[in-house]
mmCIF file of C-alpha atoms and ligand atoms in Angstrom:
data_model
loop_
_atom_site.group_PDB
_atom_site.id
_atom_site.type_symbol
_atom_site.label_atom_id
_atom_site.label_comp_id
_atom_site.label_asym_id
_atom_site.label_seq_id
_atom_site.Cartn_x
_atom_site.Cartn_y
_atom_site.Cartn_z
ATOM 1 C CA UNK A 1 72.296 169.833 108.452
ATOM 2 C CA UNK A 2 69.674 171.093 110.895
ATOM 3 C CA UNK A 3 69.631 174.853 111.586
ATOM 4 C CA UNK A 4 69.935 176.694 114.888
ATOM 5 C CA UNK A 5 67.503 179.507 115.687
ATOM 6 C CA UNK A 6 68.732 182.451 117.726
ATOM 7 C CA UNK A 7 65.788 184.429 119.094
ATOM 8 C CA UNK A 8 66.130 187.551 121.215
ATOM 9 C CA UNK A 9 63.471 189.447 123.122
ATOM 10 C CA UNK A 10 64.622 192.857 121.913
ATOM 11 C CA UNK A 11 67.118 194.249 119.431
ATOM 12 C CA UNK A 12 68.805 195.717 122.534
ATOM 13 C CA UNK A 13 70.002 192.123 123.240
ATOM 14 C CA UNK A 14 71.948 192.010 119.982
ATOM 15 C CA UNK A 15 75.297 192.968 121.516
ATOM 16 C CA UNK A 16 75.202 189.794 123.628
ATOM 17 C CA UNK A 17 73.621 187.576 120.992
ATOM 18 C CA UNK A 18 76.225 188.382 118.335
ATOM 19 C CA UNK A 19 78.736 186.130 120.129
ATOM 20 C CA UNK A 20 76.448 183.130 119.544
ATOM 21 C CA UNK A 21 76.239 183.967 115.852
ATOM 22 C CA UNK A 22 80.035 184.278 115.674
ATOM 23 C CA UNK A 23 80.542 180.793 117.131
ATOM 24 C CA UNK A 24 77.971 179.182 114.822
ATOM 25 C CA UNK A 25 79.549 180.918 111.824
ATOM 26 C CA UNK A 26 82.994 179.658 112.862
ATOM 27 C CA UNK A 27 81.622 176.098 113.023
ATOM 28 C CA UNK A 28 79.730 176.507 109.704
ATOM 29 C CA UNK A 29 76.417 175.702 111.424
ATOM 30 C CA UNK A 30 73.460 177.248 109.552
ATOM 31 C CA UNK A 31 71.398 179.617 111.664
ATOM 32 C CA UNK A 32 68.715 182.293 111.601
ATOM 33 C CA UNK A 33 68.413 185.274 113.933
ATOM 34 C CA UNK A 34 65.066 186.836 114.905
ATOM 35 C CA UNK A 35 63.602 189.302 117.390
ATOM 36 C CA UNK A 36 60.419 187.949 119.026
ATOM 37 C CA UNK A 37 59.301 189.053 122.465
ATOM 38 C CA UNK A 38 57.372 186.825 124.868
ATOM 39 C CA UNK A 39 55.548 189.971 126.039
ATOM 40 C CA UNK A 40 55.385 192.354 123.089
ATOM 41 C CA UNK A 41 54.890 189.799 120.283
ATOM 42 C CA UNK A 42 53.645 186.649 122.058
ATOM 43 C CA UNK A 43 51.780 185.315 119.014
ATOM 44 C CA UNK A 44 54.846 185.554 116.745
ATOM 45 C CA UNK A 45 57.066 183.903 119.367
ATOM 46 C CA UNK A 46 54.553 181.077 119.721
ATOM 47 C CA UNK A 47 54.154 180.581 115.962
ATOM 48 C CA UNK A 48 57.919 180.465 115.467
ATOM 49 C CA UNK A 49 58.281 177.778 118.144
ATOM 50 C CA UNK A 50 55.374 175.732 116.795
ATOM 51 C CA UNK A 51 56.782 175.734 113.245
ATOM 52 C CA UNK A 52 60.483 175.358 114.128
ATOM 53 C CA UNK A 53 60.719 171.555 113.777
ATOM 54 C CA UNK A 54 59.160 171.493 110.327
ATOM 55 C CA UNK A 55 61.352 174.471 109.342
ATOM 56 C CA UNK A 56 64.357 172.143 109.908
ATOM 57 C CA UNK A 57 65.644 173.676 113.129
ATOM 58 C CA UNK A 58 67.394 171.303 115.538
ATOM 59 C CA UNK A 59 67.857 173.633 118.516
ATOM 60 C CA UNK A 60 66.623 177.066 119.579
ATOM 61 C CA UNK A 61 68.619 179.645 121.522
ATOM 62 C CA UNK A 62 66.471 182.259 123.280
ATOM 63 C CA UNK A 63 68.050 185.359 124.823
ATOM 64 C CA UNK A 64 66.177 187.827 127.010
ATOM 65 C CA UNK A 65 66.698 190.184 129.907
ATOM 66 C CA UNK A 66 64.657 191.462 132.853
ATOM 67 C CA UNK A 67 61.471 189.321 133.327
ATOM 68 C CA UNK A 68 62.974 186.903 130.804
ATOM 69 C CA UNK A 69 60.119 184.597 129.826
ATOM 70 C CA UNK A 70 61.125 184.152 126.180
ATOM 71 C CA UNK A 71 63.017 180.849 126.514
ATOM 72 C CA UNK A 72 60.223 179.356 128.606
ATOM 73 C CA UNK A 73 57.524 180.608 126.272
ATOM 74 C CA UNK A 74 59.369 179.129 123.288
ATOM 75 C CA UNK A 75 59.949 175.842 125.141
ATOM 76 C CA UNK A 76 56.240 175.623 125.965
ATOM 77 C CA UNK A 77 55.490 175.451 122.245
ATOM 78 C CA UNK A 78 58.070 172.983 120.931
ATOM 79 C CA UNK A 79 59.822 169.770 121.950
ATOM 80 C CA UNK A 80 63.048 170.921 120.273
ATOM 81 C CA UNK A 81 65.837 171.601 122.785
ATOM 82 C CA UNK A 82 65.731 175.225 123.975
ATOM 83 C CA UNK A 83 68.807 176.975 125.368
ATOM 84 C CA UNK A 84 68.201 180.139 127.381
ATOM 85 C CA UNK A 85 70.627 183.045 127.624
ATOM 86 C CA UNK A 86 69.810 185.354 130.548
ATOM 87 C CA UNK A 87 70.816 188.844 129.413
ATOM 88 C CA UNK A 88 72.251 191.329 131.870
ATOM 89 C CA UNK A 89 70.199 194.521 131.859
ATOM 90 C CA UNK A 90 70.793 197.879 133.477
ATOM 91 C CA UNK A 91 69.372 196.754 136.822
ATOM 92 C CA UNK A 92 69.903 193.662 139.025
ATOM 93 C CA UNK A 93 72.991 192.584 137.026
ATOM 94 C CA UNK A 94 71.076 189.902 135.112
ATOM 95 C CA UNK A 95 70.046 187.954 138.211
ATOM 96 C CA UNK A 96 66.418 188.732 137.350
ATOM 97 C CA UNK A 97 66.826 187.192 133.888
ATOM 98 C CA UNK A 98 68.857 184.250 135.221
ATOM 99 C CA UNK A 99 66.131 183.214 137.659
ATOM 100 C CA UNK A 100 63.330 183.848 135.141
ATOM 101 C CA UNK A 101 65.091 181.652 132.587
ATOM 102 C CA UNK A 102 66.440 178.829 134.738
ATOM 103 C CA UNK A 103 63.550 178.212 137.146
ATOM 104 C CA UNK A 104 61.310 176.288 134.770
ATOM 105 C CA UNK A 105 58.576 174.003 136.089
ATOM 106 C CA UNK A 106 58.898 170.250 135.577
ATOM 107 C CA UNK A 107 57.942 169.202 132.053
ATOM 108 C CA UNK A 108 59.174 172.259 130.149
ATOM 109 C CA UNK A 109 62.993 172.290 130.349
ATOM 110 C CA UNK A 110 65.215 175.181 129.330
ATOM 111 C CA UNK A 111 68.968 174.529 129.310
ATOM 112 C CA UNK A 112 70.197 177.783 130.793
ATOM 113 C CA UNK A 113 73.729 179.107 130.267
ATOM 114 C CA UNK A 114 75.486 181.803 132.309
ATOM 115 C CA UNK A 115 74.371 185.431 132.286
ATOM 116 C CA UNK A 116 75.378 186.765 128.834
ATOM 117 C CA UNK A 117 76.787 183.285 128.047
ATOM 118 C CA UNK A 118 76.052 183.463 124.339
ATOM 119 C CA UNK A 119 79.174 181.611 123.172
ATOM 120 C CA UNK A 120 78.352 178.616 125.375
ATOM 121 C CA UNK A 121 74.751 178.678 124.142
ATOM 122 C CA UNK A 122 76.028 178.335 120.581
ATOM 123 C CA UNK A 123 78.489 175.602 121.535
ATOM 124 C CA UNK A 124 75.734 173.661 123.303
ATOM 125 C CA UNK A 125 73.447 174.022 120.287
ATOM 126 C CA UNK A 126 76.269 172.763 118.051
ATOM 127 C CA UNK A 127 76.898 169.829 120.410
ATOM 128 C CA UNK A 128 73.206 168.898 120.163
ATOM 129 C CA UNK A 129 73.377 168.890 116.352
ATOM 130 C CA UNK A 130 76.693 167.003 116.491
ATOM 131 C CA UNK A 131 74.975 163.972 118.055
ATOM 132 C CA UNK A 132 73.957 163.083 114.496
ATOM 133 C CA UNK A 133 76.781 164.852 112.634
ATOM 134 C CA UNK A 134 80.314 163.382 112.901
ATOM 135 C CA UNK A 135 81.895 166.214 110.897
ATOM 136 C CA UNK A 136 80.522 168.825 113.296
ATOM 137 C CA UNK A 137 81.654 166.665 116.238
ATOM 138 C CA UNK A 138 85.186 166.715 114.752
ATOM 139 C CA UNK A 139 85.082 170.535 114.484
ATOM 140 C CA UNK A 140 84.000 170.807 118.136
ATOM 141 C CA UNK A 141 86.812 168.468 119.231
ATOM 142 C CA UNK A 142 89.311 170.498 117.251
ATOM 143 C CA UNK A 143 88.081 173.724 118.892
ATOM 144 C CA UNK A 144 88.537 172.135 122.322
ATOM 145 C CA UNK A 145 92.070 171.061 121.346
ATOM 146 C CA UNK A 146 92.897 174.640 120.272
ATOM 147 C CA UNK A 147 91.555 175.979 123.597
ATOM 148 C CA UNK A 148 93.668 173.403 125.463
ATOM 149 C CA UNK A 149 96.809 174.327 123.523
ATOM 150 C CA UNK A 150 96.247 178.008 124.349
ATOM 151 C CA UNK A 151 95.941 177.332 128.096
ATOM 152 C CA UNK A 152 99.082 175.176 128.042
ATOM 153 C CA UNK A 153 100.995 177.909 126.180
ATOM 154 C CA UNK A 154 99.706 180.497 128.706
ATOM 155 C CA UNK A 155 100.838 178.223 131.533
ATOM 156 C CA UNK A 156 104.338 177.920 130.066
ATOM 157 C CA UNK A 157 104.620 181.712 129.678
ATOM 158 C CA UNK A 158 103.290 182.513 133.179
ATOM 159 C CA UNK A 159 105.383 179.809 134.868
ATOM 160 C CA UNK A 160 108.476 181.105 133.081
ATOM 161 C CA UNK A 161 107.793 184.731 134.120
ATOM 162 C CA UNK A 162 107.588 183.773 137.821
ATOM 163 C CA UNK A 163 110.287 181.084 137.850
ATOM 164 C CA UNK A 164 112.624 181.604 140.823
ATOM 165 C CA UNK A 165 116.328 181.153 140.367
HETATM 166 C C1 RP5 B 201 63.517 191.944 127.485
HETATM 167 O O1 RP5 B 201 63.564 193.192 128.089
HETATM 168 C C2 RP5 B 201 64.487 192.007 126.356
HETATM 169 O O2 RP5 B 201 65.000 190.720 126.103
HETATM 170 C C3 RP5 B 201 65.542 192.966 126.816
HETATM 171 O O3 RP5 B 201 66.668 192.293 127.384
HETATM 172 C C4 RP5 B 201 64.842 193.750 127.914
HETATM 173 C C5 RP5 B 201 64.719 195.237 127.601
HETATM 174 O O4 RP5 B 201 64.141 195.402 126.317
HETATM 175 P P1 RP5 B 201 64.106 196.847 125.636
HETATM 176 O O5 RP5 B 201 63.256 197.693 126.521
HETATM 177 O O6 RP5 B 201 65.544 197.315 125.576
HETATM 178 O O7 RP5 B 201 63.520 196.627 124.277
HETATM 179 O O8 RP5 B 201 62.256 191.641 127.040
#
């Protein structure tokens, strides 16, 4: 199976990024986690992106906050699908990172999830790999079914609590 790369701009992003690792672990998708900054280590970020396809990665998740150029910088150096996670920092509530990540120019797409949306980033990466992997597609369908069952059980409990005689 292809691997997923999870790259973050700083180790201070790890609290958010961990949720992506948890989801990939749950789905038994192989992954690697690295810290490469678009600004502090631009050469390493570029080299990782350029080598990712031959290193058997199938999708790259890039998480960064503030002036969040990491996902775009990675995407500029690979044609693998890149998923950006805008990370909420201490100022501007993550809107800075959201706009920096999502507003890519035509030709260099970054599939951007919600601010701190690490679980969805991992699910999207898994869905990309599942295009060619029926077993992974089955696991994703089963996870959706479990989520559906939970909402239906919640509905039954809430409806019962507020039922009027
Ligand atoms: C970004 O700047 C990182 O992705 C992080 O979210 C933010 C702050 O980094 P640190 O100053 O905490 O290392 O590049």
